[in-house]
Amino acid sequence: NDGRREIYQKAELTEEKTRKIYQICQKNNIKFLTSIFDHEEIDFISSIDKTMIKIPSPEMRNNKLLEKCAKFFECIILSSGASNINEVQNSLNIIKNSNSKCKIILLHCVSLYPCSDENVRLQRISSLKKIHNSIGISDHTPDSLSSILSIPLGINTIEKHFTIDNELPGRDNKFALLPDEFSKISMSLKRY
């Protein structure tokens, strides 16, 4: 046991909390998005909103999950951390063969939390663009540099952790961006 199960259980959102988050998103004109880890979640999340879902890196090779998500959601955001290019291509094929109308956004991701700038491997974005046309980045660095540098490489989506305090509980808050640093990404996007 490496402790991940306990971390996930502690951070897990109940159906009640998920519905509340969805309502807050609706009230504030924010697109609702959540990651999905199992088949039961697909039924619940799709009953709330079928617009989009994120399949996190650990589930990228879960073929049954990919197939079912493709049938239930209009858009899948697929994170490619810890996968080689053949595994990524296979996952894309499974989704496309399950529903050719499902939009797919493929995220370049390095599955390190946090990830140092030296390990980001932005050059992989070019490799991903050769097999798919809609590419983004899932950036786990503690600053905005990698996200900003990925913009001229042609990405169209940035996933970045956001916080109001790096000392809040939870492992993601340690490397999440504060508002001032996050705004640097927004300003860079306006330039392109």
JSON list of C-alpha atoms in Angstrom, two decimals:
[
{"chain": "A", "resi": 1, "resn": "ASN", "atom": "CA", "xyz": [0.00, 0.00, 0.00]},
{"chain": "A", "resi": 2, "resn": "ASP", "atom": "CA", "xyz": [1.60, 3.25, -1.14]},
{"chain": "A", "resi": 3, "resn": "GLY", "atom": "CA", "xyz": [-0.95, 5.50, 0.59]},
{"chain": "A", "resi": 4, "resn": "ARG", "atom": "CA", "xyz": [-2.70, 6.74, -2.56]},
{"chain": "A", "resi": 5, "resn": "ARG", "atom": "CA", "xyz": [-6.02, 5.10, -1.70]},
{"chain": "A", "resi": 6, "resn": "GLU", "atom": "CA", "xyz": [-6.15, 6.97, 1.63]},
{"chain": "A", "resi": 7, "resn": "ILE", "atom": "CA", "xyz": [-5.25, 10.26, -0.08]},
{"chain": "A", "resi": 8, "resn": "TYR", "atom": "CA", "xyz": [-7.98, 9.76, -2.68]},
{"chain": "A", "resi": 9, "resn": "GLN", "atom": "CA", "xyz": [-10.58, 8.77, -0.10]},
{"chain": "A", "resi": 10, "resn": "LYS", "atom": "CA", "xyz": [-9.80, 11.82, 2.00]},
{"chain": "A", "resi": 11, "resn": "ALA", "atom": "CA", "xyz": [-10.12, 14.13, -1.02]},
{"chain": "A", "resi": 12, "resn": "GLU", "atom": "CA", "xyz": [-13.12, 12.37, -2.56]},
{"chain": "A", "resi": 13, "resn": "LEU", "atom": "CA", "xyz": [-16.18, 14.48, -3.22]},
{"chain": "A", "resi": 14, "resn": "THR", "atom": "CA", "xyz": [-19.56, 13.07, -2.25]},
{"chain": "A", "resi": 15, "resn": "GLU", "atom": "CA", "xyz": [-22.46, 13.25, -4.70]},
{"chain": "A", "resi": 16, "resn": "GLU", "atom": "CA", "xyz": [-23.96, 15.99, -2.54]},
{"chain": "A", "resi": 17, "resn": "LYS", "atom": "CA", "xyz": [-20.77, 18.08, -2.65]},
{"chain": "A", "resi": 18, "resn": "THR", "atom": "CA", "xyz": [-20.42, 17.50, -6.39]},
{"chain": "A", "resi": 19, "resn": "ARG", "atom": "CA", "xyz": [-23.98, 18.74, -6.99]},
{"chain": "A", "resi": 20, "resn": "LYS", "atom": "CA", "xyz": [-23.23, 21.82, -4.88]},
{"chain": "A", "resi": 21, "resn": "ILE", "atom": "CA", "xyz": [-20.10, 22.56, -6.92]},
{"chain": "A", "resi": 22, "resn": "TYR", "atom": "CA", "xyz": [-22.13, 22.15, -10.11]},
{"chain": "A", "resi": 23, "resn": "GLN", "atom": "CA", "xyz": [-24.72, 24.63, -8.81]},
{"chain": "A", "resi": 24, "resn": "ILE", "atom": "CA", "xyz": [-21.98, 27.14, -7.93]},
{"chain": "A", "resi": 25, "resn": "CYS", "atom": "CA", "xyz": [-20.55, 26.76, -11.44]},
{"chain": "A", "resi": 26, "resn": "GLN", "atom": "CA", "xyz": [-23.98, 27.33, -12.98]},
{"chain": "A", "resi": 27, "resn": "LYS", "atom": "CA", "xyz": [-24.62, 30.39, -10.82]},
{"chain": "A", "resi": 28, "resn": "ASN", "atom": "CA", "xyz": [-21.25, 31.93, -11.79]},
{"chain": "A", "resi": 29, "resn": "ASN", "atom": "CA", "xyz": [-21.26, 30.97, -15.48]},
{"chain": "A", "resi": 30, "resn": "ILE", "atom": "CA", "xyz": [-18.29, 28.59, -15.06]},
{"chain": "A", "resi": 31, "resn": "LYS", "atom": "CA", "xyz": [-18.01, 25.34, -17.02]},
{"chain": "A", "resi": 32, "resn": "PHE", "atom": "CA", "xyz": [-18.32, 22.36, -14.72]},
{"chain": "A", "resi": 33, "resn": "LEU", "atom": "CA", "xyz": [-15.50, 19.82, -14.99]},
{"chain": "A", "resi": 34, "resn": "THR", "atom": "CA", "xyz": [-14.42, 16.90, -12.87]},
{"chain": "A", "resi": 35, "resn": "SER", "atom": "CA", "xyz": [-12.10, 13.92, -13.23]},
{"chain": "A", "resi": 36, "resn": "ILE", "atom": "CA", "xyz": [-13.56, 10.46, -13.43]},
{"chain": "A", "resi": 37, "resn": "PHE", "atom": "CA", "xyz": [-12.03, 7.29, -12.05]},
{"chain": "A", "resi": 38, "resn": "ASP", "atom": "CA", "xyz": [-14.68, 4.57, -12.33]},
{"chain": "A", "resi": 39, "resn": "HIS", "atom": "CA", "xyz": [-17.82, 3.48, -14.19]},
{"chain": "A", "resi": 40, "resn": "GLU", "atom": "CA", "xyz": [-20.26, 4.34, -11.40]},
{"chain": "A", "resi": 41, "resn": "GLU", "atom": "CA", "xyz": [-19.10, 7.95, -11.51]},
{"chain": "A", "resi": 42, "resn": "ILE", "atom": "CA", "xyz": [-19.93, 8.14, -15.21]},
{"chain": "A", "resi": 43, "resn": "ASP", "atom": "CA", "xyz": [-23.61, 7.50, -14.56]},
{"chain": "A", "resi": 44, "resn": "PHE", "atom": "CA", "xyz": [-23.74, 10.08, -11.77]},
{"chain": "A", "resi": 45, "resn": "ILE", "atom": "CA", "xyz": [-21.72, 12.84, -13.46]},
{"chain": "A", "resi": 46, "resn": "SER", "atom": "CA", "xyz": [-23.53, 12.44, -16.79]},
{"chain": "A", "resi": 47, "resn": "SER", "atom": "CA", "xyz": [-26.84, 12.84, -14.96]},
{"chain": "A", "resi": 48, "resn": "ILE", "atom": "CA", "xyz": [-25.63, 16.30, -13.89]},
{"chain": "A", "resi": 49, "resn": "ASP", "atom": "CA", "xyz": [-23.82, 17.46, -17.02]},
{"chain": "A", "resi": 50, "resn": "LYS", "atom": "CA", "xyz": [-22.82, 15.66, -20.23]},
{"chain": "A", "resi": 51, "resn": "THR", "atom": "CA", "xyz": [-20.71, 18.52, -21.61]},
{"chain": "A", "resi": 52, "resn": "MET", "atom": "CA", "xyz": [-17.21, 17.38, -20.64]},
{"chain": "A", "resi": 53, "resn": "ILE", "atom": "CA", "xyz": [-15.21, 15.10, -18.40]},
{"chain": "A", "resi": 54, "resn": "LYS", "atom": "CA", "xyz": [-11.54, 14.69, -17.61]},
{"chain": "A", "resi": 55, "resn": "ILE", "atom": "CA", "xyz": [-9.89, 11.30, -17.67]},
{"chain": "A", "resi": 56, "resn": "PRO", "atom": "CA", "xyz": [-6.77, 11.62, -15.50]},
{"chain": "A", "resi": 57, "resn": "SER", "atom": "CA", "xyz": [-3.44, 10.04, -16.40]},
{"chain": "A", "resi": 58, "resn": "PRO", "atom": "CA", "xyz": [-3.81, 6.90, -14.22]},
{"chain": "A", "resi": 59, "resn": "GLU", "atom": "CA", "xyz": [-6.99, 5.99, -16.13]},
{"chain": "A", "resi": 60, "resn": "MET", "atom": "CA", "xyz": [-5.72, 6.62, -19.66]},
{"chain": "A", "resi": 61, "resn": "ARG", "atom": "CA", "xyz": [-5.28, 2.89, -20.32]},
{"chain": "A", "resi": 62, "resn": "ASN", "atom": "CA", "xyz": [-8.64, 1.96, -18.79]},
{"chain": "A", "resi": 63, "resn": "ASN", "atom": "CA", "xyz": [-10.21, 1.02, -22.12]},
{"chain": "A", "resi": 64, "resn": "LYS", "atom": "CA", "xyz": [-13.70, 0.29, -20.77]},
{"chain": "A", "resi": 65, "resn": "LEU", "atom": "CA", "xyz": [-13.78, 3.65, -19.00]},
{"chain": "A", "resi": 66, "resn": "LEU", "atom": "CA", "xyz": [-12.68, 5.42, -22.21]},
{"chain": "A", "resi": 67, "resn": "GLU", "atom": "CA", "xyz": [-15.39, 3.67, -24.24]},
{"chain": "A", "resi": 68, "resn": "LYS", "atom": "CA", "xyz": [-18.15, 4.48, -21.79]},
{"chain": "A", "resi": 69, "resn": "CYS", "atom": "CA", "xyz": [-17.10, 8.12, -21.35]},
{"chain": "A", "resi": 70, "resn": "ALA", "atom": "CA", "xyz": [-17.07, 8.56, -25.13]},
{"chain": "A", "resi": 71, "resn": "LYS", "atom": "CA", "xyz": [-20.69, 7.42, -25.26]},
{"chain": "A", "resi": 72, "resn": "PHE", "atom": "CA", "xyz": [-21.85, 9.69, -22.42]},
{"chain": "A", "resi": 73, "resn": "PHE", "atom": "CA", "xyz": [-19.92, 12.96, -22.84]},
{"chain": "A", "resi": 74, "resn": "GLU", "atom": "CA", "xyz": [-19.58, 15.53, -25.64]},
{"chain": "A", "resi": 75, "resn": "CYS", "atom": "CA", "xyz": [-15.93, 16.29, -24.82]},
{"chain": "A", "resi": 76, "resn": "ILE", "atom": "CA", "xyz": [-13.20, 14.30, -23.10]},
{"chain": "A", "resi": 77, "resn": "ILE", "atom": "CA", "xyz": [-10.09, 15.92, -21.71]},
{"chain": "A", "resi": 78, "resn": "LEU", "atom": "CA", "xyz": [-7.50, 13.16, -21.71]},
{"chain": "A", "resi": 79, "resn": "SER", "atom": "CA", "xyz": [-4.33, 13.50, -19.66]},
{"chain": "A", "resi": 80, "resn": "SER", "atom": "CA", "xyz": [-1.31, 11.66, -21.05]},
{"chain": "A", "resi": 81, "resn": "GLY", "atom": "CA", "xyz": [1.03, 11.51, -18.04]},
{"chain": "A", "resi": 82, "resn": "ALA", "atom": "CA", "xyz": [2.91, 8.21, -17.58]},
{"chain": "A", "resi": 83, "resn": "SER", "atom": "CA", "xyz": [1.89, 7.03, -21.08]},
{"chain": "A", "resi": 84, "resn": "ASN", "atom": "CA", "xyz": [4.03, 6.49, -24.14]},
{"chain": "A", "resi": 85, "resn": "ILE", "atom": "CA", "xyz": [2.98, 7.70, -27.59]},
{"chain": "A", "resi": 86, "resn": "ASN", "atom": "CA", "xyz": [1.58, 4.30, -28.62]},
{"chain": "A", "resi": 87, "resn": "GLU", "atom": "CA", "xyz": [-0.60, 4.14, -25.50]},
{"chain": "A", "resi": 88, "resn": "VAL", "atom": "CA", "xyz": [-1.82, 7.68, -26.19]},
{"chain": "A", "resi": 89, "resn": "GLN", "atom": "CA", "xyz": [-2.68, 6.77, -29.79]},
{"chain": "A", "resi": 90, "resn": "ASN", "atom": "CA", "xyz": [-4.51, 3.65, -28.61]},
{"chain": "A", "resi": 91, "resn": "SER", "atom": "CA", "xyz": [-6.59, 5.68, -26.14]},
{"chain": "A", "resi": 92, "resn": "LEU", "atom": "CA", "xyz": [-7.47, 8.22, -28.82]},
{"chain": "A", "resi": 93, "resn": "ASN", "atom": "CA", "xyz": [-8.53, 5.41, -31.16]},
{"chain": "A", "resi": 94, "resn": "ILE", "atom": "CA", "xyz": [-10.75, 3.82, -28.51]},
{"chain": "A", "resi": 95, "resn": "ILE", "atom": "CA", "xyz": [-12.56, 7.10, -27.89]},
{"chain": "A", "resi": 96, "resn": "LYS", "atom": "CA", "xyz": [-12.94, 7.90, -31.61]},
{"chain": "A", "resi": 97, "resn": "ASN", "atom": "CA", "xyz": [-14.18, 4.38, -32.40]},
{"chain": "A", "resi": 98, "resn": "SER", "atom": "CA", "xyz": [-16.69, 4.57, -29.55]},
{"chain": "A", "resi": 99, "resn": "ASN", "atom": "CA", "xyz": [-18.08, 7.95, -30.63]},
{"chain": "A", "resi": 100, "resn": "SER", "atom": "CA", "xyz": [-16.66, 9.77, -33.64]},
{"chain": "A", "resi": 101, "resn": "LYS", "atom": "CA", "xyz": [-18.46, 12.98, -32.60]},
{"chain": "A", "resi": 102, "resn": "CYS", "atom": "CA", "xyz": [-16.83, 13.15, -29.17]},
{"chain": "A", "resi": 103, "resn": "LYS", "atom": "CA", "xyz": [-14.40, 16.06, -29.00]},
{"chain": "A", "resi": 104, "resn": "ILE", "atom": "CA", "xyz": [-11.04, 15.14, -27.43]},
{"chain": "A", "resi": 105, "resn": "ILE", "atom": "CA", "xyz": [-8.53, 17.51, -25.86]},
{"chain": "A", "resi": 106, "resn": "LEU", "atom": "CA", "xyz": [-5.25, 15.71, -25.24]},
{"chain": "A", "resi": 107, "resn": "LEU", "atom": "CA", "xyz": [-3.15, 17.09, -22.40]},
{"chain": "A", "resi": 108, "resn": "HIS", "atom": "CA", "xyz": [0.62, 16.83, -22.22]},
{"chain": "A", "resi": 109, "resn": "CYS", "atom": "CA", "xyz": [1.32, 15.91, -18.61]},
{"chain": "A", "resi": 110, "resn": "VAL", "atom": "CA", "xyz": [4.26, 14.85, -16.49]},
{"chain": "A", "resi": 111, "resn": "SER", "atom": "CA", "xyz": [2.97, 12.86, -13.54]},
{"chain": "A", "resi": 112, "resn": "LEU", "atom": "CA", "xyz": [5.12, 14.49, -10.87]},
{"chain": "A", "resi": 113, "resn": "TYR", "atom": "CA", "xyz": [3.50, 16.49, -8.06]},
{"chain": "A", "resi": 114, "resn": "PRO", "atom": "CA", "xyz": [5.04, 19.03, -8.03]},
{"chain": "A", "resi": 115, "resn": "CYS", "atom": "CA", "xyz": [7.00, 18.92, -11.28]},
{"chain": "A", "resi": 116, "resn": "SER", "atom": "CA", "xyz": [10.17, 20.96, -11.65]},
{"chain": "A", "resi": 117, "resn": "ASP", "atom": "CA", "xyz": [10.59, 23.14, -14.76]},
{"chain": "A", "resi": 118, "resn": "GLU", "atom": "CA", "xyz": [13.51, 20.90, -15.78]},
{"chain": "A", "resi": 119, "resn": "ASN", "atom": "CA", "xyz": [11.19, 17.87, -16.01]},
{"chain": "A", "resi": 120, "resn": "VAL", "atom": "CA", "xyz": [8.29, 19.42, -17.94]},
{"chain": "A", "resi": 121, "resn": "ARG", "atom": "CA", "xyz": [9.46, 18.15, -21.38]},
{"chain": "A", "resi": 122, "resn": "LEU", "atom": "CA", "xyz": [7.55, 20.72, -23.42]},
{"chain": "A", "resi": 123, "resn": "GLN", "atom": "CA", "xyz": [9.04, 19.23, -26.59]},
{"chain": "A", "resi": 124, "resn": "ARG", "atom": "CA", "xyz": [6.56, 16.35, -26.19]},
{"chain": "A", "resi": 125, "resn": "ILE", "atom": "CA", "xyz": [3.79, 18.75, -27.24]},
{"chain": "A", "resi": 126, "resn": "SER", "atom": "CA", "xyz": [5.17, 18.58, -30.81]},
{"chain": "A", "resi": 127, "resn": "SER", "atom": "CA", "xyz": [4.99, 14.76, -30.74]},
{"chain": "A", "resi": 128, "resn": "LEU", "atom": "CA", "xyz": [1.41, 14.85, -29.49]},
{"chain": "A", "resi": 129, "resn": "LYS", "atom": "CA", "xyz": [0.43, 17.35, -32.19]},
{"chain": "A", "resi": 130, "resn": "LYS", "atom": "CA", "xyz": [1.51, 14.79, -34.80]},
{"chain": "A", "resi": 131, "resn": "ILE", "atom": "CA", "xyz": [-1.18, 12.36, -33.63]},
{"chain": "A", "resi": 132, "resn": "HIS", "atom": "CA", "xyz": [-3.94, 14.75, -32.52]},
{"chain": "A", "resi": 133, "resn": "ASN", "atom": "CA", "xyz": [-4.94, 18.32, -33.35]},
{"chain": "A", "resi": 134, "resn": "SER", "atom": "CA", "xyz": [-6.31, 19.59, -30.02]},
{"chain": "A", "resi": 135, "resn": "ILE", "atom": "CA", "xyz": [-3.48, 19.70, -27.45]},
{"chain": "A", "resi": 136, "resn": "GLY", "atom": "CA", "xyz": [-3.22, 21.24, -24.02]},
{"chain": "A", "resi": 137, "resn": "ILE", "atom": "CA", "xyz": [-0.99, 21.02, -20.98]},
{"chain": "A", "resi": 138, "resn": "SER", "atom": "CA", "xyz": [-1.60, 19.76, -17.47]},
{"chain": "A", "resi": 139, "resn": "ASP", "atom": "CA", "xyz": [1.02, 21.78, -15.65]},
{"chain": "A", "resi": 140, "resn": "HIS", "atom": "CA", "xyz": [2.06, 20.74, -12.13]},
{"chain": "A", "resi": 141, "resn": "THR", "atom": "CA", "xyz": [4.95, 23.16, -11.76]},
{"chain": "A", "resi": 142, "resn": "PRO", "atom": "CA", "xyz": [4.87, 25.68, -8.89]},
{"chain": "A", "resi": 143, "resn": "ASP", "atom": "CA", "xyz": [5.08, 28.66, -11.28]},
{"chain": "A", "resi": 144, "resn": "SER", "atom": "CA", "xyz": [3.57, 29.91, -14.55]},
{"chain": "A", "resi": 145, "resn": "LEU", "atom": "CA", "xyz": [6.63, 29.50, -16.81]},
{"chain": "A", "resi": 146, "resn": "SER", "atom": "CA", "xyz": [5.80, 26.13, -18.40]},
{"chain": "A", "resi": 147, "resn": "SER", "atom": "CA", "xyz": [2.21, 27.13, -19.12]},
{"chain": "A", "resi": 148, "resn": "ILE", "atom": "CA", "xyz": [3.34, 30.39, -20.71]},
{"chain": "A", "resi": 149, "resn": "LEU", "atom": "CA", "xyz": [6.06, 28.69, -22.80]},
{"chain": "A", "resi": 150, "resn": "SER", "atom": "CA", "xyz": [3.57, 26.10, -24.06]},
{"chain": "A", "resi": 151, "resn": "ILE", "atom": "CA", "xyz": [1.29, 28.76, -25.60]},
{"chain": "A", "resi": 152, "resn": "PRO", "atom": "CA", "xyz": [3.44, 29.48, -28.70]},
{"chain": "A", "resi": 153, "resn": "LEU", "atom": "CA", "xyz": [3.77, 25.70, -29.17]},
{"chain": "A", "resi": 154, "resn": "GLY", "atom": "CA", "xyz": [0.10, 25.68, -30.15]},
{"chain": "A", "resi": 155, "resn": "ILE", "atom": "CA", "xyz": [-1.72, 24.38, -27.09]},
{"chain": "A", "resi": 156, "resn": "ASN", "atom": "CA", "xyz": [-5.37, 25.35, -26.70]},
{"chain": "A", "resi": 157, "resn": "THR", "atom": "CA", "xyz": [-6.01, 24.30, -23.08]},
{"chain": "A", "resi": 158, "resn": "ILE", "atom": "CA", "xyz": [-4.14, 24.85, -19.83]},
{"chain": "A", "resi": 159, "resn": "GLU", "atom": "CA", "xyz": [-4.92, 22.88, -16.71]},
{"chain": "A", "resi": 160, "resn": "LYS", "atom": "CA", "xyz": [-3.29, 24.55, -13.74]},
{"chain": "A", "resi": 161, "resn": "HIS", "atom": "CA", "xyz": [-3.95, 24.17, -10.04]},
{"chain": "A", "resi": 162, "resn": "PHE", "atom": "CA", "xyz": [-5.15, 27.36, -8.37]},
{"chain": "A", "resi": 163, "resn": "THR", "atom": "CA", "xyz": [-5.23, 28.33, -4.70]},
{"chain": "A", "resi": 164, "resn": "ILE", "atom": "CA", "xyz": [-5.66, 31.34, -2.46]},
{"chain": "A", "resi": 165, "resn": "ASP", "atom": "CA", "xyz": [-3.10, 30.02, 0.04]},
{"chain": "A", "resi": 166, "resn": "ASN", "atom": "CA", "xyz": [-0.22, 27.58, -0.52]},
{"chain": "A", "resi": 167, "resn": "GLU", "atom": "CA", "xyz": [-0.38, 26.60, 3.14]},
{"chain": "A", "resi": 168, "resn": "LEU", "atom": "CA", "xyz": [-3.93, 25.24, 2.98]},
{"chain": "A", "resi": 169, "resn": "PRO", "atom": "CA", "xyz": [-4.26, 21.49, 3.59]},
{"chain": "A", "resi": 170, "resn": "GLY", "atom": "CA", "xyz": [-3.92, 19.10, 0.67]},
{"chain": "A", "resi": 171, "resn": "ARG", "atom": "CA", "xyz": [-0.91, 18.23, -1.43]},
{"chain": "A", "resi": 172, "resn": "ASP", "atom": "CA", "xyz": [-2.00, 20.26, -4.48]},
{"chain": "A", "resi": 173, "resn": "ASN", "atom": "CA", "xyz": [-2.06, 23.56, -2.62]},
{"chain": "A", "resi": 174, "resn": "LYS", "atom": "CA", "xyz": [1.71, 23.39, -2.17]},
{"chain": "A", "resi": 175, "resn": "PHE", "atom": "CA", "xyz": [2.33, 23.80, -5.93]},
{"chain": "A", "resi": 176, "resn": "ALA", "atom": "CA", "xyz": [-0.88, 25.57, -6.96]},
{"chain": "A", "resi": 177, "resn": "LEU", "atom": "CA", "xyz": [-0.66, 29.13, -8.24]},
{"chain": "A", "resi": 178, "resn": "LEU", "atom": "CA", "xyz": [-1.72, 32.15, -6.27]},
{"chain": "A", "resi": 179, "resn": "PRO", "atom": "CA", "xyz": [-3.90, 34.73, -8.10]},
{"chain": "A", "resi": 180, "resn": "ASP", "atom": "CA", "xyz": [-1.04, 37.09, -9.06]},
{"chain": "A", "resi": 181, "resn": "GLU", "atom": "CA", "xyz": [1.02, 34.29, -10.61]},
{"chain": "A", "resi": 182, "resn": "PHE", "atom": "CA", "xyz": [-2.04, 32.83, -12.30]},
{"chain": "A", "resi": 183, "resn": "SER", "atom": "CA", "xyz": [-2.80, 36.17, -13.92]},
{"chain": "A", "resi": 184, "resn": "LYS", "atom": "CA", "xyz": [0.55, 35.97, -15.74]},
{"chain": "A", "resi": 185, "resn": "ILE", "atom": "CA", "xyz": [-0.84, 33.06, -17.73]},
{"chain": "A", "resi": 186, "resn": "SER", "atom": "CA", "xyz": [-4.00, 35.01, -18.58]},
{"chain": "A", "resi": 187, "resn": "MET", "atom": "CA", "xyz": [-1.94, 37.99, -19.74]},
{"chain": "A", "resi": 188, "resn": "SER", "atom": "CA", "xyz": [0.24, 35.73, -21.91]},
{"chain": "A", "resi": 189, "resn": "LEU", "atom": "CA", "xyz": [-2.84, 34.15, -23.51]},
{"chain": "A", "resi": 190, "resn": "LYS", "atom": "CA", "xyz": [-4.05, 37.60, -24.54]},
{"chain": "A", "resi": 191, "resn": "ARG", "atom": "CA", "xyz": [-0.79, 38.14, -26.46]},
{"chain": "A", "resi": 192, "resn": "TYR", "atom": "CA", "xyz": [-1.42, 35.10, -28.66]}
]
